[in-house]
Amino acid sequence: MELIYKLMGITMAFAEDTGVTDTLETVGEQAVPGTGDIIISTLFSLAPMIALFAIMYFMMIRPEKKRKKKEQEMLAALKHGDRVCTIGGIYGTITNIKDDTITLVVGRENMTMVVARWAIRSVEDVSIENDSEALN
């Protein structure tokens, strides 16, 4: 009980600094804040945390969710013949898709390479030829 009165004293002091007036009732020899003042002072003490969470949500969490959703849609839409770039910077053409693995054709000699689906960074709009004239 004593801890609650100390915490209320801190929030009441904060509320007094912000201009909120408190009315105190006396119970025995101790002054106890009224119930309306407890709610107001609690709201004043929680307001900065709520504002910080709202700012973090709109500046960090929401854009990250949008980016992840767009990436998942891109990975789900992969098909045979797409020209892709991996996270390692390797460009190739998809020849086979199985569950979570993708087979790419890479380079002049049409070497095959198997990569994980999550390793695809982007699908290229411009088709690049795999013959020696285009790569030189």
PDB file of C-alpha atoms in Angstrom:
ATOM      1  CA  MET A   1       0.000   0.000   0.000  1.00  0.00           C
ATOM      2  CA  GLU A   2       2.864   2.300   0.829  1.00  0.00           C
ATOM      3  CA  LEU A   3       4.389   1.678  -2.597  1.00  0.00           C
ATOM      4  CA  ILE A   4       1.152   2.711  -4.274  1.00  0.00           C
ATOM      5  CA  TYR A   5       1.111   5.993  -2.366  1.00  0.00           C
ATOM      6  CA  LYS A   6       4.723   6.678  -3.374  1.00  0.00           C
ATOM      7  CA  LEU A   7       3.950   5.982  -7.045  1.00  0.00           C
ATOM      8  CA  MET A   8       0.864   8.171  -6.854  1.00  0.00           C
ATOM      9  CA  GLY A   9       2.990  10.907  -5.296  1.00  0.00           C
ATOM     10  CA  ILE A  10       5.351  10.763  -8.287  1.00  0.00           C
ATOM     11  CA  THR A  11       2.531  10.907 -10.831  1.00  0.00           C
ATOM     12  CA  MET A  12       0.792  13.651  -8.868  1.00  0.00           C
ATOM     13  CA  ALA A  13       3.995  15.677  -8.835  1.00  0.00           C
ATOM     14  CA  PHE A  14       4.207  15.214 -12.615  1.00  0.00           C
ATOM     15  CA  ALA A  15       0.574  16.261 -12.984  1.00  0.00           C
ATOM     16  CA  GLU A  16       1.151  19.353 -10.821  1.00  0.00           C
ATOM     17  CA  ASP A  17       4.070  20.361 -13.025  1.00  0.00           C
ATOM     18  CA  THR A  18       1.843  20.065 -16.076  1.00  0.00           C
ATOM     19  CA  GLY A  19      -0.905  22.194 -14.525  1.00  0.00           C
ATOM     20  CA  VAL A  20      -3.362  19.533 -13.365  1.00  0.00           C
ATOM     21  CA  THR A  21      -4.829  20.397  -9.969  1.00  0.00           C
ATOM     22  CA  ASP A  22      -5.259  17.637  -7.417  1.00  0.00           C
ATOM     23  CA  THR A  23      -7.756  17.343  -4.633  1.00  0.00           C
ATOM     24  CA  LEU A  24      -6.675  15.252  -1.682  1.00  0.00           C
ATOM     25  CA  GLU A  25      -8.903  13.480   0.773  1.00  0.00           C
ATOM     26  CA  THR A  26      -7.592  12.705   4.227  1.00  0.00           C
ATOM     27  CA  VAL A  27      -7.875   9.153   5.479  1.00  0.00           C
ATOM     28  CA  GLY A  28      -6.574   8.937   9.022  1.00  0.00           C
ATOM     29  CA  GLU A  29      -3.384  11.002   9.000  1.00  0.00           C
ATOM     30  CA  GLN A  30      -2.453  10.437   5.316  1.00  0.00           C
ATOM     31  CA  ALA A  31      -3.584  12.387   2.300  1.00  0.00           C
ATOM     32  CA  VAL A  32      -5.041  10.190  -0.459  1.00  0.00           C
ATOM     33  CA  PRO A  33      -5.735  11.468  -3.964  1.00  0.00           C
ATOM     34  CA  GLY A  34      -9.306  11.373  -5.277  1.00  0.00           C
ATOM     35  CA  THR A  35     -10.252   8.725  -7.846  1.00  0.00           C
ATOM     36  CA  GLY A  36     -10.677  11.246 -10.673  1.00  0.00           C
ATOM     37  CA  ASP A  37      -7.208  12.585 -10.075  1.00  0.00           C
ATOM     38  CA  ILE A  38      -5.701   9.096 -10.156  1.00  0.00           C
ATOM     39  CA  ILE A  39      -7.106   8.496 -13.627  1.00  0.00           C
ATOM     40  CA  ILE A  40      -5.910  11.835 -14.934  1.00  0.00           C
ATOM     41  CA  SER A  41      -2.429  11.441 -13.514  1.00  0.00           C
ATOM     42  CA  THR A  42      -2.168   7.888 -14.843  1.00  0.00           C
ATOM     43  CA  LEU A  43      -3.156   9.067 -18.318  1.00  0.00           C
ATOM     44  CA  PHE A  44      -0.540  11.815 -18.171  1.00  0.00           C
ATOM     45  CA  SER A  45       2.125   9.308 -17.209  1.00  0.00           C
ATOM     46  CA  LEU A  46       1.114   6.809 -19.933  1.00  0.00           C
ATOM     47  CA  ALA A  47       0.709   9.357 -22.743  1.00  0.00           C
ATOM     48  CA  PRO A  48       4.423   9.542 -23.709  1.00  0.00           C
ATOM     49  CA  MET A  49       4.684   5.751 -23.927  1.00  0.00           C
ATOM     50  CA  ILE A  50       1.544   5.510 -26.069  1.00  0.00           C
ATOM     51  CA  ALA A  51       2.805   8.276 -28.366  1.00  0.00           C
ATOM     52  CA  LEU A  52       6.208   6.563 -28.690  1.00  0.00           C
ATOM     53  CA  PHE A  53       4.572   3.254 -29.616  1.00  0.00           C
ATOM     54  CA  ALA A  54       2.373   4.974 -32.232  1.00  0.00           C
ATOM     55  CA  ILE A  55       5.395   6.697 -33.775  1.00  0.00           C
ATOM     56  CA  MET A  56       7.365   3.440 -33.853  1.00  0.00           C
ATOM     57  CA  TYR A  57       4.427   1.625 -35.463  1.00  0.00           C
ATOM     58  CA  PHE A  58       4.001   4.129 -38.291  1.00  0.00           C
ATOM     59  CA  MET A  59       7.742   4.718 -38.851  1.00  0.00           C
ATOM     60  CA  MET A  60       9.126   1.170 -38.477  1.00  0.00           C
ATOM     61  CA  ILE A  61       6.658  -1.685 -38.105  1.00  0.00           C
ATOM     62  CA  ARG A  62       4.087  -0.813 -40.784  1.00  0.00           C
ATOM     63  CA  PRO A  63       6.600  -0.154 -43.620  1.00  0.00           C
ATOM     64  CA  GLU A  64       8.435  -3.394 -42.761  1.00  0.00           C
ATOM     65  CA  LYS A  65       5.178  -5.367 -42.961  1.00  0.00           C
ATOM     66  CA  LYS A  66       4.422  -3.823 -46.362  1.00  0.00           C
ATOM     67  CA  ARG A  67       7.910  -4.678 -47.656  1.00  0.00           C
ATOM     68  CA  LYS A  68       7.654  -8.288 -46.410  1.00  0.00           C
ATOM     69  CA  LYS A  69       4.224  -8.705 -48.004  1.00  0.00           C
ATOM     70  CA  LYS A  70       5.497  -7.381 -51.349  1.00  0.00           C
ATOM     71  CA  GLU A  71       8.517  -9.714 -51.182  1.00  0.00           C
ATOM     72  CA  GLN A  72       6.314 -12.744 -50.397  1.00  0.00           C
ATOM     73  CA  GLU A  73       4.061 -11.903 -53.352  1.00  0.00           C
ATOM     74  CA  MET A  74       7.098 -11.636 -55.653  1.00  0.00           C
ATOM     75  CA  LEU A  75       8.461 -15.014 -54.480  1.00  0.00           C
ATOM     76  CA  ALA A  76       5.060 -16.670 -54.909  1.00  0.00           C
ATOM     77  CA  ALA A  77       4.725 -15.325 -58.475  1.00  0.00           C
ATOM     78  CA  LEU A  78       8.045 -16.778 -59.740  1.00  0.00           C
ATOM     79  CA  LYS A  79       7.675 -18.893 -62.865  1.00  0.00           C
ATOM     80  CA  HIS A  80       9.757 -20.773 -65.429  1.00  0.00           C
ATOM     81  CA  GLY A  81      11.676 -18.409 -67.709  1.00  0.00           C
ATOM     82  CA  ASP A  82      11.865 -15.434 -65.313  1.00  0.00           C
ATOM     83  CA  ARG A  83      15.170 -13.576 -65.225  1.00  0.00           C
ATOM     84  CA  VAL A  84      16.123 -13.118 -61.540  1.00  0.00           C
ATOM     85  CA  CYS A  85      18.900 -11.704 -59.394  1.00  0.00           C
ATOM     86  CA  THR A  86      19.946 -13.534 -56.232  1.00  0.00           C
ATOM     87  CA  ILE A  87      20.973 -11.898 -52.962  1.00  0.00           C
ATOM     88  CA  GLY A  88      24.568 -12.738 -53.920  1.00  0.00           C
ATOM     89  CA  GLY A  89      24.287 -10.684 -57.132  1.00  0.00           C
ATOM     90  CA  ILE A  90      24.107 -13.633 -59.539  1.00  0.00           C
ATOM     91  CA  TYR A  91      21.796 -13.182 -62.524  1.00  0.00           C
ATOM     92  CA  GLY A  92      20.128 -16.235 -63.980  1.00  0.00           C
ATOM     93  CA  THR A  93      17.051 -17.627 -65.686  1.00  0.00           C
ATOM     94  CA  ILE A  94      14.683 -19.946 -63.843  1.00  0.00           C
ATOM     95  CA  THR A  95      14.470 -23.414 -65.410  1.00  0.00           C
ATOM     96  CA  ASN A  96      12.851 -25.410 -62.614  1.00  0.00           C
ATOM     97  CA  ILE A  97      10.941 -24.649 -59.418  1.00  0.00           C
ATOM     98  CA  LYS A  98      10.449 -27.221 -56.663  1.00  0.00           C
ATOM     99  CA  ASP A  99       8.899 -26.196 -53.323  1.00  0.00           C
ATOM    100  CA  ASP A 100      11.668 -24.083 -51.736  1.00  0.00           C
ATOM    101  CA  THR A 101      14.442 -24.635 -54.329  1.00  0.00           C
ATOM    102  CA  ILE A 102      14.900 -22.984 -57.699  1.00  0.00           C
ATOM    103  CA  THR A 103      17.210 -24.111 -60.497  1.00  0.00           C
ATOM    104  CA  LEU A 104      18.849 -21.297 -62.457  1.00  0.00           C
ATOM    105  CA  VAL A 105      20.781 -21.268 -65.723  1.00  0.00           C
ATOM    106  CA  VAL A 106      23.802 -18.983 -65.342  1.00  0.00           C
ATOM    107  CA  GLY A 107      26.622 -17.749 -67.574  1.00  0.00           C
ATOM    108  CA  ARG A 108      27.872 -18.423 -71.102  1.00  0.00           C
ATOM    109  CA  GLU A 109      28.040 -22.196 -70.756  1.00  0.00           C
ATOM    110  CA  ASN A 110      24.486 -22.328 -69.367  1.00  0.00           C
ATOM    111  CA  MET A 111      25.651 -23.765 -66.050  1.00  0.00           C
ATOM    112  CA  THR A 112      22.875 -24.795 -63.693  1.00  0.00           C
ATOM    113  CA  MET A 113      22.733 -23.599 -60.134  1.00  0.00           C
ATOM    114  CA  VAL A 114      20.285 -24.543 -57.387  1.00  0.00           C
ATOM    115  CA  VAL A 115      19.349 -21.809 -54.900  1.00  0.00           C
ATOM    116  CA  ALA A 116      16.782 -21.445 -52.155  1.00  0.00           C
ATOM    117  CA  ARG A 117      13.602 -19.551 -53.003  1.00  0.00           C
ATOM    118  CA  TRP A 118      14.268 -16.983 -50.249  1.00  0.00           C
ATOM    119  CA  ALA A 119      17.638 -16.180 -51.903  1.00  0.00           C
ATOM    120  CA  ILE A 120      15.932 -14.478 -54.859  1.00  0.00           C
ATOM    121  CA  ARG A 121      16.204 -10.717 -54.437  1.00  0.00           C
ATOM    122  CA  SER A 122      14.328  -9.480 -57.482  1.00  0.00           C
ATOM    123  CA  VAL A 123      12.810 -10.361 -60.835  1.00  0.00           C
ATOM    124  CA  GLU A 124      14.408  -8.411 -63.670  1.00  0.00           C
ATOM    125  CA  ASP A 125      12.158  -6.757 -66.248  1.00  0.00           C
ATOM    126  CA  VAL A 126      14.857  -6.583 -68.941  1.00  0.00           C
ATOM    127  CA  SER A 127      15.809  -9.899 -70.466  1.00  0.00           C
ATOM    128  CA  ILE A 128      19.585 -10.346 -70.799  1.00  0.00           C
ATOM    129  CA  GLU A 129      20.826 -12.872 -73.325  1.00  0.00           C
ATOM    130  CA  ASN A 130      23.094 -15.662 -72.056  1.00  0.00           C
ATOM    131  CA  ASP A 131      25.191 -15.895 -75.210  1.00  0.00           C
ATOM    132  CA  SER A 132      28.817 -14.773 -75.379  1.00  0.00           C
ATOM    133  CA  GLU A 133      28.116 -11.610 -77.424  1.00  0.00           C
ATOM    134  CA  ALA A 134      25.855 -10.107 -74.765  1.00  0.00           C
ATOM    135  CA  LEU A 135      28.135 -10.905 -71.823  1.00  0.00           C
ATOM    136  CA  ASN A 136      31.384  -9.481 -73.288  1.00  0.00           C
TER     137      ASN A 136
END
